[in-house]
CSV table of C-alpha atoms in Angstrom, one decimal:
chain,number,residue,atom,x,y,z
A,23,GLY,CA,26.5,118.2,98.8
A,24,ASN,CA,30.2,117.8,98.4
A,25,SER,CA,32.3,116.1,101.1
A,26,VAL,CA,35.8,114.8,101.7
A,27,THR,CA,36.8,112.1,104.1
A,28,GLN,CA,40.3,111.6,105.3
A,29,MET,CA,41.8,108.8,107.4
A,30,GLU,CA,41.8,109.5,111.0
A,31,GLY,CA,45.1,110.7,112.5
A,32,PRO,CA,47.4,111.3,114.0
A,33,VAL,CA,49.9,109.3,111.9
A,34,THR,CA,53.3,108.6,113.4
A,35,LEU,CA,56.2,107.2,111.3
A,36,SER,CA,59.9,106.7,111.5
A,37,GLU,CA,62.1,108.5,109.0
A,38,GLU,CA,62.3,106.7,105.6
A,39,ALA,CA,59.0,104.8,106.2
A,40,PHE,CA,56.3,104.6,103.5
A,41,LEU,CA,53.4,107.0,103.9
A,42,THR,CA,49.8,106.6,102.8
A,43,ILE,CA,47.0,109.0,103.8
A,44,ASN,CA,43.6,107.9,102.5
A,45,CYS,CA,41.1,110.4,101.0
A,46,THR,CA,37.7,109.7,99.5
A,47,TYR,CA,35.2,112.2,98.2
A,48,THR,CA,31.6,112.7,97.2
A,49,ALA,CA,30.8,115.3,94.6
A,50,THR,CA,28.6,116.1,91.7
A,51,GLY,CA,30.1,116.5,88.3
A,52,TYR,CA,33.8,116.3,87.8
A,53,PRO,CA,35.8,117.8,90.6
A,54,SER,CA,39.4,118.9,90.7
A,55,LEU,CA,41.3,117.3,93.7
A,56,PHE,CA,44.0,118.8,95.8
A,57,TRP,CA,46.3,118.0,98.7
A,58,TYR,CA,47.3,121.0,100.9
A,59,VAL,CA,49.9,120.9,103.6
A,60,GLN,CA,50.2,123.1,106.7
A,61,TYR,CA,53.6,123.1,108.4
A,62,PRO,CA,53.7,124.1,112.1
A,63,GLY,CA,53.0,127.8,112.5
A,64,GLU,CA,52.5,128.4,108.8
A,65,GLY,CA,49.6,128.8,106.3
A,66,LEU,CA,48.2,126.3,103.9
A,67,GLN,CA,50.4,125.4,100.9
A,68,LEU,CA,49.3,123.6,97.8
A,69,LEU,CA,51.2,120.3,97.6
A,70,LEU,CA,49.7,118.7,94.5
A,71,LYS,CA,46.6,118.6,92.3
A,72,ALA,CA,44.8,116.5,89.7
A,73,THR,CA,42.0,117.9,87.5
A,74,LYS,CA,40.7,114.8,85.8
A,75,ALA,CA,40.3,111.1,86.2
A,76,ASP,CA,43.5,109.0,86.1
A,77,ASP,CA,45.7,112.2,86.5
A,78,LYS,CA,48.6,111.8,88.9
A,79,GLY,CA,49.7,114.8,90.8
A,80,SER,CA,53.2,114.9,92.2
A,81,ASN,CA,55.5,117.2,94.1
A,82,LYS,CA,58.4,116.9,96.6
A,83,GLY,CA,58.2,113.1,96.4
A,84,PHE,CA,54.5,113.0,97.2
A,85,GLU,CA,52.0,111.5,94.7
A,86,ALA,CA,48.3,111.0,94.4
A,87,THR,CA,46.2,109.6,91.6
A,88,TYR,CA,42.7,110.7,90.8
A,89,ARG,CA,40.6,107.5,90.9
A,90,LYS,CA,37.0,108.2,89.7
A,91,GLU,CA,35.9,104.6,90.0
A,92,THR,CA,36.7,104.5,93.7
A,93,THR,CA,36.2,108.3,94.3
A,94,SER,CA,39.6,108.4,95.9
A,95,PHE,CA,42.8,110.5,95.9
A,96,HIS,CA,45.2,108.9,98.3
A,97,LEU,CA,48.4,110.6,99.2
A,98,GLU,CA,51.6,108.5,99.1
A,99,LYS,CA,55.3,109.1,99.7
A,100,GLY,CA,57.9,106.4,99.5
A,101,SER,CA,60.3,107.7,102.1
A,102,VAL,CA,59.2,110.3,104.6
A,103,GLN,CA,61.6,112.8,106.3
A,104,VAL,CA,61.3,114.6,109.6
A,105,SER,CA,60.6,117.8,107.6
A,106,ASP,CA,57.4,116.2,106.3
A,107,SER,CA,55.8,116.5,109.7
A,108,ALA,CA,52.7,118.7,109.1
A,109,VAL,CA,49.0,118.5,108.8
A,110,TYR,CA,47.7,117.3,105.4
A,111,PHE,CA,44.4,118.3,103.9
A,112,CYS,CA,42.6,116.7,101.0
A,113,ALA,CA,40.2,119.0,99.2
A,114,LEU,CA,38.0,119.3,96.2
A,115,ASN,CA,36.7,122.0,93.9
A,116,ASP,CA,33.5,120.9,92.3
A,117,GLY,CA,34.3,122.5,89.1
A,118,GLY,CA,30.8,123.8,88.7
A,119,THR,CA,32.4,127.1,88.1
A,120,SER,CA,36.1,127.6,87.5
A,121,TYR,CA,36.4,129.5,90.7
A,122,GLY,CA,34.3,127.5,93.2
A,123,LYS,CA,35.0,127.1,96.8
A,124,LEU,CA,37.2,124.3,98.2
A,125,THR,CA,35.6,121.6,100.4
A,126,PHE,CA,38.2,120.2,102.8
A,127,GLY,CA,38.7,116.9,104.7
A,128,GLN,CA,39.3,117.1,108.4
A,129,GLY,CA,43.1,117.0,108.1
A,130,THR,CA,45.6,114.3,109.1
A,131,ILE,CA,48.4,115.1,111.4
A,132,LEU,CA,51.7,113.5,110.4
A,133,THR,CA,54.6,113.2,112.8
A,134,VAL,CA,57.9,111.7,111.5
A,135,HIS,CA,60.5,110.7,114.1
A,136,PRO,CA,64.3,110.5,113.3
B,6,GLY,CA,56.3,137.8,93.9
B,7,ALA,CA,54.3,138.6,97.0
B,8,GLY,CA,51.9,136.1,98.3
B,9,VAL,CA,48.6,136.6,100.0
B,10,SER,CA,49.0,138.7,103.1
B,11,GLN,CA,46.6,139.1,106.1
B,12,SER,CA,46.5,141.5,109.0
B,13,PRO,CA,46.6,141.4,111.9
B,14,SER,CA,48.3,138.1,112.5
B,15,ASN,CA,46.7,137.8,115.9
B,16,LYS,CA,43.7,139.6,117.4
B,17,VAL,CA,42.4,139.3,120.9
B,18,THR,CA,39.1,141.0,121.6
B,19,GLU,CA,36.4,141.0,124.2
B,20,LYS,CA,33.1,139.4,123.7
B,21,GLY,CA,30.6,141.9,122.1
B,22,LYS,CA,33.2,144.0,120.3
B,23,ASP,CA,33.5,144.3,116.5
B,24,VAL,CA,36.6,143.2,114.6
B,25,GLU,CA,37.9,143.8,111.1
B,26,LEU,CA,40.2,141.4,109.4
B,27,ARG,CA,42.1,142.4,106.3
B,28,CYS,CA,43.3,140.4,103.2
B,29,ASP,CA,45.6,141.5,100.4
B,30,PRO,CA,45.4,139.0,97.6
B,31,ILE,CA,48.1,138.2,95.1
B,32,SER,CA,48.3,141.0,92.5
B,33,GLY,CA,46.1,140.3,89.5
B,34,HIS,CA,44.0,137.5,91.2
B,35,THR,CA,40.4,138.2,90.6
B,36,ALA,CA,38.9,135.5,92.8
B,37,LEU,CA,39.2,135.9,96.6
B,38,TYR,CA,37.9,133.5,99.3
B,39,TRP,CA,37.6,133.6,103.1
B,40,TYR,CA,37.7,130.4,105.2
B,41,ARG,CA,37.6,129.7,108.9
B,42,GLN,CA,39.7,127.0,110.6
B,43,SER,CA,38.7,125.9,114.0
B,44,LEU,CA,39.3,122.8,116.1
B,45,GLY,CA,35.8,121.6,116.2
B,46,GLN,CA,34.7,122.4,112.6
B,47,GLY,CA,37.9,122.0,110.5
B,48,LEU,CA,38.2,124.3,107.5
B,49,GLU,CA,35.0,126.0,106.5
B,50,PHE,CA,34.2,128.1,103.5
B,51,LEU,CA,32.8,131.5,104.4
B,52,ILE,CA,32.5,133.7,101.2
B,53,TYR,CA,33.8,134.0,97.7
B,54,PHE,CA,34.4,137.2,95.7
B,55,GLN,CA,34.9,137.6,92.0
B,56,GLY,CA,36.1,141.1,91.5
B,57,ASN,CA,34.1,143.2,93.9
B,58,SER,CA,31.0,141.0,93.8
B,59,ALA,CA,30.2,138.1,96.1
B,60,PRO,CA,28.4,135.4,94.2
B,61,ASP,CA,28.6,133.0,97.0
B,62,LYS,CA,28.1,134.0,100.6
B,63,SER,CA,26.6,130.7,101.7
B,64,GLY,CA,29.2,130.0,104.4
B,65,LEU,CA,28.7,133.1,106.5
B,66,PRO,CA,27.5,131.6,109.8
B,67,SER,CA,25.3,134.5,110.8
B,68,ASP,CA,24.3,138.1,110.0
B,69,ARG,CA,27.0,139.3,112.4
B,70,PHE,CA,29.5,138.4,109.6
B,71,SER,CA,30.0,140.5,106.6
B,72,ALA,CA,32.7,141.1,104.0
B,73,GLU,CA,33.5,143.5,101.3
B,74,ARG,CA,36.1,143.9,98.6
B,75,THR,CA,37.2,147.1,97.0
B,76,GLY,CA,39.0,147.9,93.8
B,77,GLY,CA,39.1,144.2,93.0
B,78,SER,CA,41.9,143.8,95.5
B,79,VAL,CA,41.8,144.2,99.3
B,80,SER,CA,39.0,142.5,101.2
B,81,THR,CA,37.8,143.1,104.8
B,82,LEU,CA,35.9,140.5,106.9
B,83,THR,CA,33.9,142.2,109.7
B,84,ILE,CA,32.5,140.4,112.7
B,85,GLN,CA,30.1,142.4,114.8
B,86,ARG,CA,29.3,141.7,118.4
B,87,THR,CA,31.9,138.9,118.6
B,88,GLN,CA,31.1,135.7,120.5
B,89,GLN,CA,33.4,133.1,122.0
B,90,GLU,CA,32.5,130.7,119.3
B,91,ASP,CA,34.0,133.1,116.7
B,92,SER,CA,37.4,132.2,118.0
B,93,ALA,CA,39.3,130.6,115.1
B,94,VAL,CA,41.9,131.2,112.5
B,95,TYR,CA,40.5,133.1,109.6
B,96,LEU,CA,42.2,132.3,106.3
B,97,CYS,CA,42.1,134.2,103.0
B,98,ALA,CA,42.9,132.7,99.6
B,99,SER,CA,43.1,134.1,96.1
B,100,SER,CA,43.0,132.5,92.7
B,101,PRO,CA,43.8,133.8,89.2
B,102,GLY,CA,40.2,133.4,88.2
B,103,VAL,CA,41.3,132.0,84.8
B,104,ALA,CA,39.4,129.1,83.4
B,105,GLY,CA,41.2,125.8,84.1
B,106,THR,CA,43.2,127.2,87.0
B,107,TYR,CA,41.5,125.9,90.1
B,108,GLU,CA,44.1,126.1,92.8
B,109,GLN,CA,43.8,128.7,95.6
B,110,TYR,CA,46.8,130.3,97.3
B,111,PHE,CA,46.4,131.0,101.0
B,112,GLY,CA,47.6,133.7,103.3
B,113,PRO,CA,49.0,133.0,106.8
B,114,GLY,CA,45.7,133.6,108.5
B,115,THR,CA,44.5,135.8,111.4
B,116,ARG,CA,44.1,134.1,114.7
B,117,LEU,CA,41.1,135.6,116.5
B,118,THR,CA,40.6,135.0,120.2
B,119,VAL,CA,37.4,136.2,121.8
B,120,THR,CA,37.6,136.5,125.6
């Protein structure tokens, strides 16, 4: 079956540091890949997405590139802010149907200190 | 426009009681999903609706769990004879159901505590 593996957290960084959160996946077919973010006390928000190999998703300074050869979708940001402190989830939709369920990674807690 | 809404936001119930959780999807979204978020299990898929039909119920953990959707809009997740292991945040999401649009939009969740 499908699965998503994220790097273990928590991750603690100082403001303006570089961020990488690793994500690898196992799926049949050609999945779409997503990063969702959950800020404290809030629901899940879509951060970015990529629907085919070599696509780069980007939003709010975050980027992730769909790498089919390494089955990866690592999240990066060049300079984090305190406001980026949240839980980040990597997810895939296996694309077997247009409306399939999401399979999530276990989440990575990011804390950014001033 | 309005996002996905869920009610109640918090529910505390005694073991053995039944609970109903409600989800109002984004207007016009034909696909609706329920997930459960718990410390031990992470984010788990429960059930998916397309219109009023549920083509995928594979994530419902036991026959105590059921869900329905009416009018292609509001959905209710019912848990009968609640157990302590049912304590979790129950999340609802909706999607336009249009080919090529795969992202799902989530509500704030209902935090269920079974005492």
